[in-house]
């Protein structure tokens, strides 16, 4: 599953802006959390 398939257009940019972090850092964090998020959906 691709992170971009789950987030709306501009989702990573919005996340980065809200957290006050660079876009690349927000993307890495979201990608690291993706398996946990998807795993929780299956429960």
PDB file of C-alpha atoms in Angstrom:
ATOM      1  CA  UNK A   1       0.000   0.000   0.000  1.00  0.00           C
ATOM      2  CA  UNK A   2       1.261   3.426  -0.918  1.00  0.00           C
ATOM      3  CA  UNK A   3       1.019   6.304   1.537  1.00  0.00           C
ATOM      4  CA  UNK A   4      -0.210   8.608  -1.224  1.00  0.00           C
ATOM      5  CA  UNK A   5      -3.166   6.265  -1.797  1.00  0.00           C
ATOM      6  CA  UNK A   6      -4.374   6.893   1.759  1.00  0.00           C
ATOM      7  CA  UNK A   7      -3.800  10.623   2.121  1.00  0.00           C
ATOM      8  CA  UNK A   8      -5.577  13.336   0.168  1.00  0.00           C
ATOM      9  CA  UNK A   9      -3.588  15.600  -2.148  1.00  0.00           C
ATOM     10  CA  UNK A  10      -1.448  17.876  -0.015  1.00  0.00           C
ATOM     11  CA  UNK A  11      -1.878  15.682   3.065  1.00  0.00           C
ATOM     12  CA  UNK A  12       1.822  15.383   3.825  1.00  0.00           C
ATOM     13  CA  UNK A  13       2.310  19.115   3.317  1.00  0.00           C
ATOM     14  CA  UNK A  14      -0.583  19.881   5.683  1.00  0.00           C
ATOM     15  CA  UNK A  15       0.788  17.457   8.273  1.00  0.00           C
ATOM     16  CA  UNK A  16       4.236  19.033   8.054  1.00  0.00           C
ATOM     17  CA  UNK A  17       2.808  22.524   8.397  1.00  0.00           C
ATOM     18  CA  UNK A  18       0.703  21.590  11.437  1.00  0.00           C
ATOM     19  CA  UNK A  19       3.658  19.950  13.145  1.00  0.00           C
ATOM     20  CA  UNK A  20       6.147  22.625  12.113  1.00  0.00           C
ATOM     21  CA  UNK A  21       8.538  20.106  10.560  1.00  0.00           C
ATOM     22  CA  UNK A  22      10.022  19.664   7.088  1.00  0.00           C
ATOM     23  CA  UNK A  23       7.907  17.802   4.532  1.00  0.00           C
ATOM     24  CA  UNK A  24      10.501  15.014   4.246  1.00  0.00           C
ATOM     25  CA  UNK A  25      10.378  14.376   7.982  1.00  0.00           C
ATOM     26  CA  UNK A  26       6.572  14.258   7.964  1.00  0.00           C
ATOM     27  CA  UNK A  27       6.631  11.790   5.083  1.00  0.00           C
ATOM     28  CA  UNK A  28       9.151   9.522   6.817  1.00  0.00           C
ATOM     29  CA  UNK A  29       7.073   9.558   9.987  1.00  0.00           C
ATOM     30  CA  UNK A  30       3.848   8.797   8.155  1.00  0.00           C
ATOM     31  CA  UNK A  31       5.512   5.961   6.240  1.00  0.00           C
ATOM     32  CA  UNK A  32       6.848   4.510   9.509  1.00  0.00           C
ATOM     33  CA  UNK A  33       3.350   4.566  11.036  1.00  0.00           C
ATOM     34  CA  UNK A  34       1.591   3.119   7.990  1.00  0.00           C
ATOM     35  CA  UNK A  35       1.975  -0.580   8.976  1.00  0.00           C
ATOM     36  CA  UNK A  36       0.529   0.112  12.440  1.00  0.00           C
ATOM     37  CA  UNK A  37      -2.378   2.087  11.033  1.00  0.00           C
ATOM     38  CA  UNK A  38      -3.218  -0.601   8.517  1.00  0.00           C
ATOM     39  CA  UNK A  39      -2.794  -3.325  11.136  1.00  0.00           C
ATOM     40  CA  UNK A  40      -5.244  -1.544  13.418  1.00  0.00           C
ATOM     41  CA  UNK A  41      -7.832  -1.398  10.645  1.00  0.00           C
ATOM     42  CA  UNK A  42      -7.861  -5.180  10.459  1.00  0.00           C
ATOM     43  CA  UNK A  43      -8.747  -5.665  14.120  1.00  0.00           C
TER      44      UNK A  43
END
